[in-house]
Structures are given as C-alpha cells and as structure tokens.
C-alpha positions as a Python dict, from the first residue, in 0.01 Angstrom:
ca = {
    (1, 'X'): (0, 0, 0),
    (2, 'X'): (-86, 118, 352),
    (3, 'X'): (-368, 367, 407),
    (4, 'X'): (-463, 517, 743),
    (5, 'X'): (-789, 698, 819),
    (6, 'X'): (-724, 906, 1130),
    (7, 'X'): (-1027, 1001, 1337),
    (8, 'X'): (-1223, 739, 1146),
    (9, 'X'): (-1534, 756, 1366),
    (10, 'X'): (-1765, 469, 1271),
    (11, 'X'): (-1502, 320, 1039),
    (12, 'X'): (-1745, 277, 751),
    (13, 'X'): (-1509, 459, 517),
    (14, 'X'): (-1232, 215, 610),
    (15, 'X'): (-1446, -87, 527),
    (16, 'X'): (-1549, 64, 195),
    (17, 'X'): (-1193, 153, 96),
    (18, 'X'): (-1061, -189, 201),
    (19, 'X'): (-1324, -366, -8),
    (20, 'X'): (-1245, -147, -307),
    (21, 'X'): (-868, -206, -268),
    (22, 'X'): (-821, -569, -156),
    (23, 'X'): (-441, -555, -193),
    (24, 'X'): (-410, -250, 36),
    (25, 'X'): (-393, -256, 414),
    (26, 'X'): (-646, 0, 540),
    (27, 'X'): (-623, 105, 904),
    (28, 'X'): (-879, 307, 1097),
    (29, 'X'): (-764, 497, 1405),
    (30, 'X'): (-989, 677, 1651),
    (31, 'X'): (-969, 767, 2018),
    (32, 'X'): (-1322, 627, 2069),
    (33, 'X'): (-1311, 248, 2047),
    (34, 'X'): (-1687, 224, 2082),
    (35, 'X'): (-1745, 423, 1764),
    (36, 'X'): (-1544, 169, 1563),
    (37, 'X'): (-1676, -143, 1738),
    (38, 'X'): (-1932, -245, 1477),
    (39, 'X'): (-1698, -194, 1181),
    (40, 'X'): (-1421, -378, 1365),
    (41, 'X'): (-1650, -678, 1421),
    (42, 'X'): (-1753, -676, 1055),
    (43, 'X'): (-1392, -666, 940),
    (44, 'X'): (-1297, -958, 1166),
    (45, 'X'): (-1581, -1181, 1046),
    (46, 'X'): (-1502, -1482, 824),
    (47, 'X'): (-1477, -1393, 456),
    (48, 'X'): (-1788, -1594, 372),
    (49, 'X'): (-1981, -1371, 613),
    (50, 'X'): (-1855, -1049, 461),
    (51, 'X'): (-1536, -1007, 660),
    (52, 'X'): (-1273, -764, 538),
    (53, 'X'): (-932, -910, 626),
    (54, 'X'): (-735, -611, 498),
    (55, 'X'): (-913, -366, 731),
    (56, 'X'): (-779, -309, 1083),
    (57, 'X'): (-891, -78, 1364),
    (58, 'X'): (-693, 70, 1651),
    (59, 'X'): (-814, 281, 1941),
    (60, 'X'): (-556, 555, 1988),
    (61, 'X'): (-528, 931, 2006),
    (62, 'X'): (-367, 1109, 1713),
    (63, 'X'): (-93, 1229, 1945),
    (64, 'X'): (13, 866, 2001),
    (65, 'X'): (140, 843, 1644),
    (66, 'X'): (361, 735, 1481),
    (67, 'X'): (436, 428, 1699),
    (68, 'X'): (467, 110, 1494),
    (69, 'X'): (343, 297, 1187),
    (70, 'X'): (652, 517, 1164),
    (71, 'X'): (754, 560, 801),
    (72, 'X'): (513, 294, 671),
    (73, 'X'): (207, 483, 546),
    (74, 'X'): (151, 570, 180),
    (75, 'X'): (-160, 778, 238),
    (76, 'X'): (-320, 918, 551),
    (77, 'X'): (-666, 1074, 546),
    (78, 'X'): (-846, 1291, 797),
    (79, 'X'): (-1211, 1325, 699),
    (80, 'X'): (-1427, 1584, 875),
    (81, 'X'): (-1237, 1594, 1203),
    (82, 'X'): (-1410, 1733, 1509),
    (83, 'X'): (-1319, 1814, 1869),
    (84, 'X'): (-950, 1818, 1948),
    (85, 'X'): (-853, 1678, 1607),
    (86, 'X'): (-1038, 1960, 1429),
    (87, 'X'): (-873, 2219, 1653),
    (88, 'X'): (-535, 2053, 1597),
    (89, 'X'): (-567, 2086, 1219),
    (90, 'X'): (-707, 2438, 1222),
    (91, 'X'): (-463, 2584, 1477),
    (92, 'X'): (-255, 2401, 1355),
    (93, 'X'): (-83, 2197, 1626),
    (94, 'X'): (279, 2137, 1521),
    (95, 'X'): (313, 1838, 1755),
    (96, 'X'): (9, 1673, 1599),
    (97, 'X'): (125, 1739, 1243),
    (98, 'X'): (474, 1612, 1322),
    (99, 'X'): (326, 1290, 1462),
    (100, 'X'): (115, 1247, 1149),
    (101, 'X'): (406, 1328, 917),
    (102, 'X'): (628, 1071, 1086),
    (103, 'X'): (388, 791, 994),
    (104, 'X'): (433, 866, 624),
    (105, 'X'): (682, 723, 380),
    (106, 'X'): (910, 985, 219),
    (107, 'X'): (666, 1012, -73),
    (108, 'X'): (356, 966, 143),
    (109, 'X'): (63, 1207, 137),
    (110, 'X'): (-185, 1349, 387),
    (111, 'X'): (-531, 1438, 258),
    (112, 'X'): (-774, 1634, 474),
    (113, 'X'): (-1144, 1693, 418),
    (114, 'X'): (-1234, 1970, 660),
    (115, 'X'): (-1526, 2197, 740),
    (116, 'X'): (-1568, 2461, 1011),
    (117, 'X'): (-1857, 2709, 1025),
    (118, 'X'): (-1986, 2951, 1286),
    (119, 'X'): (-2178, 2662, 1442),
    (120, 'X'): (-1851, 2487, 1526),
    (121, 'X'): (-1766, 2718, 1814),
    (122, 'X'): (-1520, 2468, 1961),
    (123, 'X'): (-1306, 2500, 1649),
    (124, 'X'): (-1214, 2857, 1739),
    (125, 'X'): (-1213, 2968, 1375),
    (126, 'X'): (-1412, 2925, 1056),
    (127, 'X'): (-1325, 2783, 715),
    (128, 'X'): (-1580, 2923, 475),
    (129, 'X'): (-1433, 3164, 223),
    (130, 'X'): (-1134, 3128, -11),
    (131, 'X'): (-952, 3375, 214),
    (132, 'X'): (-1014, 3146, 514),
    (133, 'X'): (-876, 2853, 314),
    (134, 'X'): (-571, 3053, 209),
    (135, 'X'): (-502, 3147, 570),
    (136, 'X'): (-517, 2783, 677),
    (137, 'X'): (-278, 2686, 396),
    (138, 'X'): (-29, 2942, 525),
    (139, 'X'): (-64, 2815, 882),
    (140, 'X'): (-13, 2455, 774),
    (141, 'X'): (298, 2554, 583),
    (142, 'X'): (435, 2738, 885),
    (143, 'X'): (365, 2429, 1096),
    (144, 'X'): (584, 2209, 875),
    (145, 'X'): (372, 2071, 591),
    (146, 'X'): (400, 2140, 219),
    (147, 'X'): (58, 2227, 78),
    (148, 'X'): (41, 2051, -258),
    (149, 'X'): (-303, 2194, -326),
    (150, 'X'): (-623, 2304, -159),
    (151, 'X'): (-967, 2350, -312),
    (152, 'X'): (-1337, 2343, -229),
    (153, 'X'): (-1459, 1989, -169),
    (154, 'X'): (-1718, 1845, -405),
    (155, 'X'): (-1957, 1551, -382),
    (156, 'X'): (-1699, 1311, -525),
    (157, 'X'): (-1466, 1395, -235),
    (158, 'X'): (-1745, 1322, 11),
    (159, 'X'): (-1815, 986, -156),
    (160, 'X'): (-1448, 898, -165),
    (161, 'X'): (-1341, 1000, 184),
    (162, 'X'): (-1636, 1008, 417),
    (163, 'X'): (-1932, 812, 543),
    (164, 'X'): (-2296, 918, 543),
    (165, 'X'): (-2212, 1183, 803),
    (166, 'X'): (-2094, 1431, 539),
    (167, 'X'): (-2410, 1382, 337),
    (168, 'X'): (-2619, 1442, 649),
    (169, 'X'): (-2430, 1767, 701),
    (170, 'X'): (-2519, 1867, 346),
    (171, 'X'): (-2162, 1893, 216),
    (172, 'X'): (-2100, 2063, -20),
    (173, 'X'): (-2446, 2201, -98),
    (174, 'X'): (-2554, 2337, 241),
    (175, 'X'): (-2217, 2346, 416),
    (176, 'X'): (-1877, 2435, 268),
    (177, 'X'): (-1582, 2203, 306),
    (178, 'X'): (-1227, 2202, 174),
    (179, 'X'): (-975, 1948, 55),
    (180, 'X'): (-607, 1989, 146),
    (181, 'X'): (-336, 1767, 3),
    (182, 'X'): (-20, 1786, 211),
    (183, 'X'): (325, 1631, 223),
    (184, 'X'): (592, 1631, 492),
    (185, 'X'): (885, 1851, 406),
    (186, 'X'): (1239, 1709, 424),
    (187, 'X'): (1521, 1939, 523),
    (188, 'X'): (1888, 1891, 463),
    (189, 'X'): (2099, 1807, 764),
    (190, 'X'): (2367, 2075, 757),
    (191, 'X'): (2624, 1837, 907),
    (192, 'X'): (2616, 1566, 642),
    (193, 'X'): (2396, 1699, 362),
    (194, 'X'): (2138, 1423, 398),
    (195, 'X'): (1766, 1491, 400),
    (196, 'X'): (1579, 1444, 723),
    (197, 'X'): (1217, 1505, 811),
    (198, 'X'): (1006, 1725, 871),
    (199, 'X'): (1010, 2105, 862),
    (200, 'X'): (818, 2393, 710),
    (201, 'X'): (854, 2504, 351),
    (202, 'X'): (685, 2715, 88),
    (203, 'X'): (378, 2543, -64),
    (204, 'X'): (458, 2363, -387),
    (205, 'X'): (140, 2464, -568),
    (206, 'X'): (-229, 2496, -519),
    (207, 'X'): (-549, 2480, -711),
    (208, 'X'): (-735, 2809, -755),
    (209, 'X'): (-907, 2874, -423),
    (210, 'X'): (-1241, 2983, -560),
    (211, 'X'): (-1575, 2873, -429),
    (212, 'X'): (-1740, 2592, -619),
}
C-alpha cells in the first residue's frame, strides 16, 4: 500500500501513519523542505534509534505531480492545506486536481481535511456552513473529481489525519472543518470504448451535510 500526504508540513502525521502501518510506504510531500527536515532525519535514523524505514519525504510542489508516482498511490491525503494549496482546493484548480488524480491507482482515493474561515483571507472564500460545503462539492465535481462523501470533521479525523496543528486551531470545537472523500473519474474513450482518466462526473453519494 502506498500513501501520500500532500502538503505534509512538519511530516509528523507521516511518521505516525508509517509507524502504525509498517507494511505501507508512506510519503510526505511539501514545497518547504525545511518544514520536513526534522521528520526526515528521524525517519532515516537506524531502526534501533527510532528510525521509520517505510516513511519517505520529498520536497516538491503539488503541481509537480504525478512524476514517478503516476498511477501508484492507493490513498492521498491533504490535511489542512494553506496558501496556494488551500486556494487550489477551494477554487478548485483543475490542473492541480488532475495532477493529484494522476498519482492514484484506478481505485485510489483522495481524502481532504479542510478549513477556511473569515480569518483566512488568502483563501478567497469560506467553508463554514453546510451550504458552503455543498458549494465546494459541486465545484470539485465540475473540476473532475467524484465526491464520494463530505461531512463535518470530528476529533477522530483530526487525530487520524493531522498533527498537533489542528488541535491548536481548535478543530472541530472552535473552528469548523470538513472531510471530503474524492475519487478520480474515468471516462470512456469514444474511439475504442476503453476507460481513461480523469474527467468530471456527478457525485456518487454524500453524507448528510449537517453541522456536527
């Protein structure tokens, strides 16, 4: 199993997930190599000193995907993106989503933990109410991803996907956040009838979008 955490920041979530799943290859990707430096050193340490051999870190922008990861990833996570990655998800940026989708295996999944309030002026929009979440689901669909479900994030999502940053932000108690589960959408090549990736489609299903 190959798992990628895009925009991993400090990389603590990668180390935790790799330790919990020793047979999986867990890869952290972030444009800021310095943010990942400590986790990268810990992962590369000898096993007797707490090294995590199944955790890898790469400094790269999201737009550089898929590269060598094309079609290899079972699960890709984006946890609390900020800056250009947050804007790319909220807009959403079709080029970014296509790059992400092309890393995934045909049955691969993208999971996003996302939060945007009035304080996040750089995001250009907010994600607070169920109506906001519904609007984002429609935009993601139009940009070429099937929305399997979306729902308010809870504390178990924070524990599973994020580092201490989410807890410092007070998610979900003081600050709303949302979980989106997405899949790339295959389309049929009209010439030969074979499926090829990745285009927009109607969302498969969703959880009730009501506040927690």
